[in-house]
XYZ file of N, CA and C in Angstrom:
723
model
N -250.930 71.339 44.898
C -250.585 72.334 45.918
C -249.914 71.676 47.106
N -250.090 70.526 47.396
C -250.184 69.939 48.708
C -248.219 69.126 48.305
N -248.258 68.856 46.931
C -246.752 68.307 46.587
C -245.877 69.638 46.991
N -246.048 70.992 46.530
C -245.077 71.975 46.901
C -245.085 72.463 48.184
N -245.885 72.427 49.120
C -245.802 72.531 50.479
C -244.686 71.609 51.217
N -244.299 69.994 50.765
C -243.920 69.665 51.365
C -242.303 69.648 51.642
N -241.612 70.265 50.173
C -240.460 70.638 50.510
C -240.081 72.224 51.525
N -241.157 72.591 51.120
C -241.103 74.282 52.241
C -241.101 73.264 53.957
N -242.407 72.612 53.811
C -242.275 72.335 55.380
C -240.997 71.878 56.088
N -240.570 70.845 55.202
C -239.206 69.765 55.429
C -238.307 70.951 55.049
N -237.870 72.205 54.775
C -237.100 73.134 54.897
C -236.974 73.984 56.073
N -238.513 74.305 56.547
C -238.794 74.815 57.534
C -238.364 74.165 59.116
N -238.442 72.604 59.005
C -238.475 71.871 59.889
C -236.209 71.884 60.524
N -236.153 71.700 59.046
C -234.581 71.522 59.139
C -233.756 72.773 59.794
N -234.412 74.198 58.976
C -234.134 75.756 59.536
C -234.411 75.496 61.099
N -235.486 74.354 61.401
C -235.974 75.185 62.498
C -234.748 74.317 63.776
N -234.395 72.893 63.292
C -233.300 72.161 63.961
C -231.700 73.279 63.709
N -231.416 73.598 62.996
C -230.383 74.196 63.144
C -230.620 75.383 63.880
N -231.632 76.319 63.545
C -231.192 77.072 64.874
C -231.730 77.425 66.659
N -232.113 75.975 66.353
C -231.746 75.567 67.853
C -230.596 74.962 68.468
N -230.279 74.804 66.927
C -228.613 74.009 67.723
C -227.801 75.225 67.854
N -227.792 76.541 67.342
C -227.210 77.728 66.962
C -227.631 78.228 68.532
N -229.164 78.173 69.053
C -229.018 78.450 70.255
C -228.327 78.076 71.049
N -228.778 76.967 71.282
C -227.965 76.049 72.561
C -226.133 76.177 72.496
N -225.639 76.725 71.172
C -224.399 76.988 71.347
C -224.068 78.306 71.951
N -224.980 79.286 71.342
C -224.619 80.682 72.402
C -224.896 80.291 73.696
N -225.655 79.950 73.776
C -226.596 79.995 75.962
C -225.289 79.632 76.057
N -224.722 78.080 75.413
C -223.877 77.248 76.254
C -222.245 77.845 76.447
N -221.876 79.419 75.513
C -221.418 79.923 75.747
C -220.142 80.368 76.954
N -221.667 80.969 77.314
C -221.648 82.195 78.491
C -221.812 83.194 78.229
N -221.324 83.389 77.146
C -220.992 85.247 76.116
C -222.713 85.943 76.260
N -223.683 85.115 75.945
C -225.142 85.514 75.951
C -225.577 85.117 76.580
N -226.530 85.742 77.521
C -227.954 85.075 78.077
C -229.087 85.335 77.520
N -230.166 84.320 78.093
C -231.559 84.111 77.253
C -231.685 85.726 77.289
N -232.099 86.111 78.416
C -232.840 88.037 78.489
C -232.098 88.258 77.003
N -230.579 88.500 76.989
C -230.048 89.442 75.686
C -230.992 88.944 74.915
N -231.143 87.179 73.995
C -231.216 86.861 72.615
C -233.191 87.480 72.814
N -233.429 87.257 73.653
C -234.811 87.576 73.585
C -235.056 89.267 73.433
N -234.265 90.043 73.962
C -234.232 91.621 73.627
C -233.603 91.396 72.348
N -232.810 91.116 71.955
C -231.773 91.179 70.196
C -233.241 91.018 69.502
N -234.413 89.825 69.630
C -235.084 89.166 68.651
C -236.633 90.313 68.697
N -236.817 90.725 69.743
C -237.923 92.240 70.033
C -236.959 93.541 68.875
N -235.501 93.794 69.048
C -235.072 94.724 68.369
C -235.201 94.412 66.763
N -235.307 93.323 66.506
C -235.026 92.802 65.367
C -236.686 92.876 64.634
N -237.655 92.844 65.638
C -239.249 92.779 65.288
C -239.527 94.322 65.334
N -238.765 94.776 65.899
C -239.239 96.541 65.716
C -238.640 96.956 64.314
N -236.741 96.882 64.207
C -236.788 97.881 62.835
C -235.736 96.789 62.229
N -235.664 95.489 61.798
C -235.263 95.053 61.244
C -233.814 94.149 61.437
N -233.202 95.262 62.465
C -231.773 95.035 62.605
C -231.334 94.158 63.872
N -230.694 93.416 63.717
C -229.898 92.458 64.514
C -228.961 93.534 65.666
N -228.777 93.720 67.002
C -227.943 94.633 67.428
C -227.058 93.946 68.129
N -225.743 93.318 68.644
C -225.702 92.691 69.945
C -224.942 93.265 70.479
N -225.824 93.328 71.544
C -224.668 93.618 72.760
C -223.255 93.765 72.904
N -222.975 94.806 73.293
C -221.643 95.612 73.680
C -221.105 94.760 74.835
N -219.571 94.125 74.253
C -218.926 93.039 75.178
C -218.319 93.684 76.320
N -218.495 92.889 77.374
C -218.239 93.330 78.682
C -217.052 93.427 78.635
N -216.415 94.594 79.206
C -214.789 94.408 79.196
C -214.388 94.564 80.699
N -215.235 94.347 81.467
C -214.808 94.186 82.991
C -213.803 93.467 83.529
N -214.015 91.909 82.947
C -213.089 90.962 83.025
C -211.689 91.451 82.601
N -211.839 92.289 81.281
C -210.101 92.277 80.503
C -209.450 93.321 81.279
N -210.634 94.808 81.949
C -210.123 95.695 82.764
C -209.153 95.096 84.002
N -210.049 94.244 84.359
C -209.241 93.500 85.628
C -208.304 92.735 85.688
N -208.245 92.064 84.339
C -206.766 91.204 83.808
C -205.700 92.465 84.196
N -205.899 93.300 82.975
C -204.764 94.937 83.021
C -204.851 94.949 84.308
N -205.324 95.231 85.397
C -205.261 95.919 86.438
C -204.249 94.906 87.552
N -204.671 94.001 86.948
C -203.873 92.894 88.114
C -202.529 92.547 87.198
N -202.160 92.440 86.189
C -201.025 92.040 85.615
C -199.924 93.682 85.849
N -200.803 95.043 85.323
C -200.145 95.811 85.659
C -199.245 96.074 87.069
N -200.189 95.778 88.010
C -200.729 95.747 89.584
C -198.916 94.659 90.031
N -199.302 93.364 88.959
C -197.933 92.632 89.586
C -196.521 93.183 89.038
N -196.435 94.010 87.782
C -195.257 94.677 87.627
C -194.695 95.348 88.287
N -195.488 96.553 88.798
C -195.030 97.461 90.001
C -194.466 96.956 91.117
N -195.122 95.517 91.009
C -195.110 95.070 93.040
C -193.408 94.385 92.743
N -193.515 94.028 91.321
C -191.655 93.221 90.979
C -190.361 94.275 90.864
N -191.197 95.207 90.398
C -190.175 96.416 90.197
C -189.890 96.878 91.653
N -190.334 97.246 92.987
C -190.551 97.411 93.874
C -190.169 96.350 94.501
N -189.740 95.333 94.165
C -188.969 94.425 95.112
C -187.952 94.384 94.540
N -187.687 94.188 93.527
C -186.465 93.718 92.550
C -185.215 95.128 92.525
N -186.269 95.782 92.857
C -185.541 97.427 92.915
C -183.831 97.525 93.621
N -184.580 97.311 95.336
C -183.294 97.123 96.109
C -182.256 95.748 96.296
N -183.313 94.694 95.968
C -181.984 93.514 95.500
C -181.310 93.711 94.685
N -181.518 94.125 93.554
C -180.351 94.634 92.737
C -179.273 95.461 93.006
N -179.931 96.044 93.494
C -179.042 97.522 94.275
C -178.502 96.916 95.604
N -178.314 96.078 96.298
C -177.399 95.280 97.316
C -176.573 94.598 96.703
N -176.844 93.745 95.407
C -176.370 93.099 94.525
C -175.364 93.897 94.065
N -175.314 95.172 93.573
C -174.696 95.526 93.138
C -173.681 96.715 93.960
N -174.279 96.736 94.940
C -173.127 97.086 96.251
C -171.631 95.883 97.011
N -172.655 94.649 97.043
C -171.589 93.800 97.272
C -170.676 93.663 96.454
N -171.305 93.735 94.933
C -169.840 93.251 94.017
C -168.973 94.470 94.152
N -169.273 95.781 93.822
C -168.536 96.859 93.971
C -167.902 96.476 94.971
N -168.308 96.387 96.331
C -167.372 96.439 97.543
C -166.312 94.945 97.625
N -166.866 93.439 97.098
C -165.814 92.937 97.116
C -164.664 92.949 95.979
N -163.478 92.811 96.796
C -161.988 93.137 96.461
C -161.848 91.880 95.281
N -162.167 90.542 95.252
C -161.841 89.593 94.623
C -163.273 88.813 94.845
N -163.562 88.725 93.298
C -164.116 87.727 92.497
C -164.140 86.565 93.509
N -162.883 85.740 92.990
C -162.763 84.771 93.864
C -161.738 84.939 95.570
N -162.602 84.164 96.120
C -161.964 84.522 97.188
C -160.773 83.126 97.664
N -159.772 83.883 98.416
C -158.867 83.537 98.713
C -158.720 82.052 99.535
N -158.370 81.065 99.009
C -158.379 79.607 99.727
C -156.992 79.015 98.726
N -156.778 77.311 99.543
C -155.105 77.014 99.290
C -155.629 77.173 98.017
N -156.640 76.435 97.039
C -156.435 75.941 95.822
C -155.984 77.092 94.982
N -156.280 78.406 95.041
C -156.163 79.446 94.434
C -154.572 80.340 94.732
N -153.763 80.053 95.732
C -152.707 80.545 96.306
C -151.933 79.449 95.966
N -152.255 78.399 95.825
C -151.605 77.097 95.218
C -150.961 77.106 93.493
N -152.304 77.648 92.817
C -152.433 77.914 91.445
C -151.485 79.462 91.108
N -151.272 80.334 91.970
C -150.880 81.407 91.973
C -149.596 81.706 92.440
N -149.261 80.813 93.064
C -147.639 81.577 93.565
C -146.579 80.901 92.572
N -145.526 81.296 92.380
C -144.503 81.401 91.772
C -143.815 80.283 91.605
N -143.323 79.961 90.154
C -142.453 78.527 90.787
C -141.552 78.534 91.693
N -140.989 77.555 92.216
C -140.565 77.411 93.798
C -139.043 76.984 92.258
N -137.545 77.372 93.460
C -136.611 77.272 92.815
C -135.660 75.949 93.652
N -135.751 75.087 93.301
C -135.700 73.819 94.108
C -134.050 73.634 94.319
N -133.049 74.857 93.522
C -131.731 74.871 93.660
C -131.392 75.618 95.010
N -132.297 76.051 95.458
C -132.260 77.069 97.134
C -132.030 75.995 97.680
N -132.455 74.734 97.793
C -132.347 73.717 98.965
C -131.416 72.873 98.648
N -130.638 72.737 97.777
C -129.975 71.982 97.117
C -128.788 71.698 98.248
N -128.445 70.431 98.625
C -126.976 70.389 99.475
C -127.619 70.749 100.805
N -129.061 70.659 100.949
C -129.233 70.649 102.397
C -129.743 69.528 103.142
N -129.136 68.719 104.315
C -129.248 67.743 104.513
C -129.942 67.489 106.399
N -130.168 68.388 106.393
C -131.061 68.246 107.931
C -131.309 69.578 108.657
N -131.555 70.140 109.592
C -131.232 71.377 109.688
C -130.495 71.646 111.248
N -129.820 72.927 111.134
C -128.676 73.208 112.362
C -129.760 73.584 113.666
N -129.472 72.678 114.798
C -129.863 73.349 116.062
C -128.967 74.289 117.095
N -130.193 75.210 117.550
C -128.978 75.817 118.294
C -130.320 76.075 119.616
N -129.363 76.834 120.545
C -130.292 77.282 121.398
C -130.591 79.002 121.696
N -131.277 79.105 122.040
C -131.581 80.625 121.626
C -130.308 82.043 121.478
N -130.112 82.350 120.265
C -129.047 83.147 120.068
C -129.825 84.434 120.199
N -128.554 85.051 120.035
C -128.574 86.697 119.601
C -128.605 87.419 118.671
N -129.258 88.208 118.206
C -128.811 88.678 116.904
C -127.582 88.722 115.932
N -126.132 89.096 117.002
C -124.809 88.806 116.167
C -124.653 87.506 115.951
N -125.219 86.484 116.879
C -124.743 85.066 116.628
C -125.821 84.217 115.689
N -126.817 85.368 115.052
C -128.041 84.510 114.391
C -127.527 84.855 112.998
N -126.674 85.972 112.687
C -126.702 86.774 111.722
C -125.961 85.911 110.879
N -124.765 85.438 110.946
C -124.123 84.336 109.798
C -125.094 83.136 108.853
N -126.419 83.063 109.971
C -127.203 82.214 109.516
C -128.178 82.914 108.636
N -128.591 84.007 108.794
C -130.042 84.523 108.509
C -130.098 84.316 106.880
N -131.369 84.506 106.119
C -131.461 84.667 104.706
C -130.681 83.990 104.436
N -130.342 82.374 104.665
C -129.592 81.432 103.682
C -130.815 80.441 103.849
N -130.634 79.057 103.577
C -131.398 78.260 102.853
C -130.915 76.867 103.622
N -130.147 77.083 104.845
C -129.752 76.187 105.537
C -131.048 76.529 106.934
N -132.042 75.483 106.882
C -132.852 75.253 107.926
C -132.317 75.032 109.757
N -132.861 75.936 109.925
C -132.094 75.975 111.639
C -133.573 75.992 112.768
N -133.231 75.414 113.342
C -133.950 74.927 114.739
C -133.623 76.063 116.144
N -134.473 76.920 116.542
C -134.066 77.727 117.870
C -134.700 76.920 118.967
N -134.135 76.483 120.044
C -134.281 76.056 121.061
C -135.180 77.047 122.104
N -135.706 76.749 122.719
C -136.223 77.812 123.858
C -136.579 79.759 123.706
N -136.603 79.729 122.073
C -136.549 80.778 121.590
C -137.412 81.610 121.951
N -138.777 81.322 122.323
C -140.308 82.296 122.609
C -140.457 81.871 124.008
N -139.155 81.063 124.835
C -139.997 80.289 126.146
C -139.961 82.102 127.059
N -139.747 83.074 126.747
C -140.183 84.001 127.163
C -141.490 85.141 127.314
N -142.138 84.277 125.792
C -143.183 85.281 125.402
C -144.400 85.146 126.488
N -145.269 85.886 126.957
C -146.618 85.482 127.625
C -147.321 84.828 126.915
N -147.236 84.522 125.191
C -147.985 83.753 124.721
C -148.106 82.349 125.059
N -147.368 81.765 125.567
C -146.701 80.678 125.881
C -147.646 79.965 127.043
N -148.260 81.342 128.160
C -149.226 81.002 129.007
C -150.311 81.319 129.070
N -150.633 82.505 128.077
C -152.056 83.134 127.562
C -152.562 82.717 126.663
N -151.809 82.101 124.921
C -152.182 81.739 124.451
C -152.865 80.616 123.953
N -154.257 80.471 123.984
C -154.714 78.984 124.079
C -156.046 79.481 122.245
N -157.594 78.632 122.790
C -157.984 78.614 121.433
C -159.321 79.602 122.387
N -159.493 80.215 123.294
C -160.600 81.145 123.625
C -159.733 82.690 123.559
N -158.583 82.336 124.119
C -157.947 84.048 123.669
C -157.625 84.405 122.839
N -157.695 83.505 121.457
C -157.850 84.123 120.098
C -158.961 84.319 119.537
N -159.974 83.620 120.150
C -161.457 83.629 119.741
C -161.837 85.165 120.341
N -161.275 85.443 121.509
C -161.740 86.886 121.755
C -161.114 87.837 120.984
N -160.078 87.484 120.974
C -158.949 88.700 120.276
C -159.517 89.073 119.188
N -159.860 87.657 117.950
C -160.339 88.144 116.795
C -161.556 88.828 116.891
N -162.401 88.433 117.699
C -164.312 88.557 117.812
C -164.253 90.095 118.017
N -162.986 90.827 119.148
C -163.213 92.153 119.186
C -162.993 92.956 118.707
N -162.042 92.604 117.773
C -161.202 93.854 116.641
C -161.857 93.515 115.370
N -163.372 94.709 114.937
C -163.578 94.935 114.059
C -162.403 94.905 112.608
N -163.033 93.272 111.564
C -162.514 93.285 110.550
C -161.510 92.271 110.582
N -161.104 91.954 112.156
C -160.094 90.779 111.632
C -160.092 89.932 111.308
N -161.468 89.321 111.532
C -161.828 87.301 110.685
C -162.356 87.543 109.436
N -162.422 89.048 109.074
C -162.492 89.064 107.682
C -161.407 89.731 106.966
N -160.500 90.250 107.616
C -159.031 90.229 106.971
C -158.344 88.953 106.635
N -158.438 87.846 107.382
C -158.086 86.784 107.545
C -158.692 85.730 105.623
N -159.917 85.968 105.720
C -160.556 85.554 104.230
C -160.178 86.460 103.297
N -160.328 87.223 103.174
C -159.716 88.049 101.804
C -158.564 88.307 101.785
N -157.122 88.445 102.734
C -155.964 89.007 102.765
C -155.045 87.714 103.080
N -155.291 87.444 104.022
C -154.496 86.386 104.245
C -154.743 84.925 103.492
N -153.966 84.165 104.575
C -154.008 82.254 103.895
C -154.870 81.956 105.035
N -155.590 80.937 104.840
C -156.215 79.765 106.198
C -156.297 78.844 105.288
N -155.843 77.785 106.051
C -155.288 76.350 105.679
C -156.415 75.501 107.278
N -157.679 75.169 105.815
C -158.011 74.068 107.343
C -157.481 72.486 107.265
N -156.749 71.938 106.092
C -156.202 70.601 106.148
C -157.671 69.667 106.506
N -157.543 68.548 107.003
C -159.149 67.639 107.189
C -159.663 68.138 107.845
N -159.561 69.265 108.529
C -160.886 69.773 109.247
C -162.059 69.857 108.451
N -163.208 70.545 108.960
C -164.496 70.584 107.421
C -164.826 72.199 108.372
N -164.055 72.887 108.077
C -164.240 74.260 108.526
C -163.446 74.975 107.191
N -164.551 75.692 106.633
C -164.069 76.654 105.314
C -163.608 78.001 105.750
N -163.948 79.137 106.984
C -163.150 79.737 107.622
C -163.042 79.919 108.924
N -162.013 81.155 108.934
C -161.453 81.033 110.473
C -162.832 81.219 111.312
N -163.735 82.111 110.763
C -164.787 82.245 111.992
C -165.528 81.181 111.592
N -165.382 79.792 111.012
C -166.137 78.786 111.235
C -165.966 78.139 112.742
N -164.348 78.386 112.575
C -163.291 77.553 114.180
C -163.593 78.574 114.851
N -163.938 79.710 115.202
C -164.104 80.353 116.520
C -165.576 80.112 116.716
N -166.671 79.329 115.761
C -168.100 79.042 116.004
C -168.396 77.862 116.302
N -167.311 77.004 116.766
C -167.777 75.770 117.274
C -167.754 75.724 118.603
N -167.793 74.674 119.160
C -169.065 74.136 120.372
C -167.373 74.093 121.474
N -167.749 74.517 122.468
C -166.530 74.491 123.129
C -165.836 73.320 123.941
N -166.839 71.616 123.459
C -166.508 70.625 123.698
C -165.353 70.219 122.665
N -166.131 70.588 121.915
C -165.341 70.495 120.506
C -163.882 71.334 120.449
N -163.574 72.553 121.166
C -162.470 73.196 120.934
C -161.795 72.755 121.751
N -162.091 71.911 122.929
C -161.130 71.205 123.853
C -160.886 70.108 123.488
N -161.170 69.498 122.590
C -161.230 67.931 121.956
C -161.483 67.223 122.863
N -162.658 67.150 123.572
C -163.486 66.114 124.215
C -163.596 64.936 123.508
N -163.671 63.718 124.684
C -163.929 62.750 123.884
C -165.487 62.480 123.128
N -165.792 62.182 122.118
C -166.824 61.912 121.071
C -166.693 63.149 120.374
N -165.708 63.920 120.179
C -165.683 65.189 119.419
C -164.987 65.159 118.210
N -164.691 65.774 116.923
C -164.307 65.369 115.833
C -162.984 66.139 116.172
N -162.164 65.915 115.953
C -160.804 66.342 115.749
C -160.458 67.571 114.686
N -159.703 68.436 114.983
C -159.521 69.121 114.179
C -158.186 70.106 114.473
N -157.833 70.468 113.113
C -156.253 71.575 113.304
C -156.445 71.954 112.077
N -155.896 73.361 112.342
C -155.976 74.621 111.358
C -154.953 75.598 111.373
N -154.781 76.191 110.513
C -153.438 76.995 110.343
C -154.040 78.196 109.604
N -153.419 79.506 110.043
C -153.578 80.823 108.772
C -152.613 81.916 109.229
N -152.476 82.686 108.682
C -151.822 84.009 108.683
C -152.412 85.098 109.007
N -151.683 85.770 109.619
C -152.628 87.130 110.409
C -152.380 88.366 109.292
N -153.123 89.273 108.621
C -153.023 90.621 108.300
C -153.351 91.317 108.551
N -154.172 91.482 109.942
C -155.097 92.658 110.416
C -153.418 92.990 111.704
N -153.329 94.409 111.264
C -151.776 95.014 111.925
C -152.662 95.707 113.346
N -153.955 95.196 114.302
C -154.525 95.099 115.374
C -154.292 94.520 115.922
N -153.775 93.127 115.005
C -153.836 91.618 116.299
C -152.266 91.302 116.352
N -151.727 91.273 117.522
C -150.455 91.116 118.246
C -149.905 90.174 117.835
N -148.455 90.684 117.571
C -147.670 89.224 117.265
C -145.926 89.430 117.949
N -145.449 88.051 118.240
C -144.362 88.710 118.654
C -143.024 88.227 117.572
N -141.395 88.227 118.134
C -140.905 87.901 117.656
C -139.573 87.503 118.598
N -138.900 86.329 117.825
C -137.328 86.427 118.709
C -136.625 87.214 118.764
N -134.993 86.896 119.711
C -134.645 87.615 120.061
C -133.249 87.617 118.476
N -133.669 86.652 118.445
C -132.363 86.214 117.052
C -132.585 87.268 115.798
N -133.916 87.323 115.653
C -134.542 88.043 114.409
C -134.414 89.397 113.855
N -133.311 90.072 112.773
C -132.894 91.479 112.855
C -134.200 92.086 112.425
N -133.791 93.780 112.565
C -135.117 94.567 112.737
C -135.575 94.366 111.426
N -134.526 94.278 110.461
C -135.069 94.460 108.850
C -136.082 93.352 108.621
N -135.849 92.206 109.524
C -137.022 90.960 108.650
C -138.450 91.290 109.303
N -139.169 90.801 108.815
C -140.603 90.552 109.262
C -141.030 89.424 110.004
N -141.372 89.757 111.197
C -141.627 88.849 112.269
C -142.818 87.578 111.571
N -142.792 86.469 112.094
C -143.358 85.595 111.715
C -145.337 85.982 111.974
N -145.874 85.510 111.449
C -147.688 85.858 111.504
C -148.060 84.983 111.449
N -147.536 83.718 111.066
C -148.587 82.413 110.990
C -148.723 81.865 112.555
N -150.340 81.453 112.707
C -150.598 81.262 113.719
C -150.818 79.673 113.562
């Protein structure tokens, strides 16, 4: 009797190491606590059946609630950037915007037989229209002497009365980037309202100040321009400033 007992015990003993190791893996869990396995093992002594516990879904509610929670808050931001996004492109005129490299790449071949046989250019001193006219629309370069020494620009125009001129007429330093040319050469100014935003040591060329010269064309038909007296009505007065 005492030989067949001892494989039951040494069965019993082994059952009884594994499921304590079976415990210590739920506790160590989290999923169960002692209270549950000790109510599961009372349900199990009343009618047989193993029951467990109904998994908490608090945690996964609150995952949904907060992942949902951050969609809305992206949609709701993302909403009107897009929609500015997609106002600016509508409203700008060109993709790329207007600088030499692109007006460089774009204009026309140049016909190098126009200059052909020209060897310096004719000076004169300020003519008249009948006496400009033999010259006009040819390809022989001419020099006017004292031609604008009439204009007021001559004593008004400096680098603060264009800074006002442009600053007040809604649209003109941005006619200037999309319509026209600006040519800053070594300056490190990309546009015209870069040069009307510098330091006014700097626009007088003080000494320790960086040097700078710039060139562009006017298209805003607000900002004043004049012309000689040589120049017939049919041409178009000069705009480069």
């Amino acid at each position: 009797m005492a030989v067949n007992e001892e494989p039951r015990r040494m069965f019993e003993v082994f059952l009884q190491r594994k499921l304590n190791v079976l415990h210590g893996a739920v506790l160590g869990s989290g999923k169960v606590t002692e209270q549950e396995l000790l109510e599961a093992y009372r349900q199990y002594q009343d009618d047989g059946e193993i029951r467990v516990p109904a998994p908490d879904t608090t945690e996964r509610n609150n995952q949904r609630l907060i992942f949902g929670s951050a969609i809305l808050l992206f949609i709701l931001v993302a909403t009107p950037l897009i929609s500015i996004v997609l106002e600016q492109a509508i409203a700008t005129r060109c993709l790329v915007p207007n600088n030499y490299l692109v007006w460089e790449a774009t204009r026309p071949i140049s016909d190098c037989d126009f200059c052909r046989g020209v060897h310096g250019p004719l000076i004169f001193g300020n003519l008249t229209k009948e006496e400009f006219r033999p010259y006009a629309y040819s390809s022989q370069p001419i020099i006017l002497k004292n031609a604008i020494s009439h204009w007021p620009a001559t004593k008004l125009l400096n680098y603060t009365f264009l800074r006002d001129l442009y600053g007040k007429i809604p649209g003109a330093l941005d006619s200037v980037q999309s319509d026209c040319q600006f040519l800053h050469f070594k300056s490190n100014f990309l546009t015209l309202r870069d040069v009307f935003s510098m330091s006014q040591s700097r626009a007088e060329f003080r000494k320790g100040e960086l040097p700078w010269y710039v060139g562009w064309s006017n298209c805003h038909p607000q900002i004043l321009y004049g012309t000689t007296e040589a120049l017939p009505k049919t041409s178009l007065p000069s705009r480069r400033r």
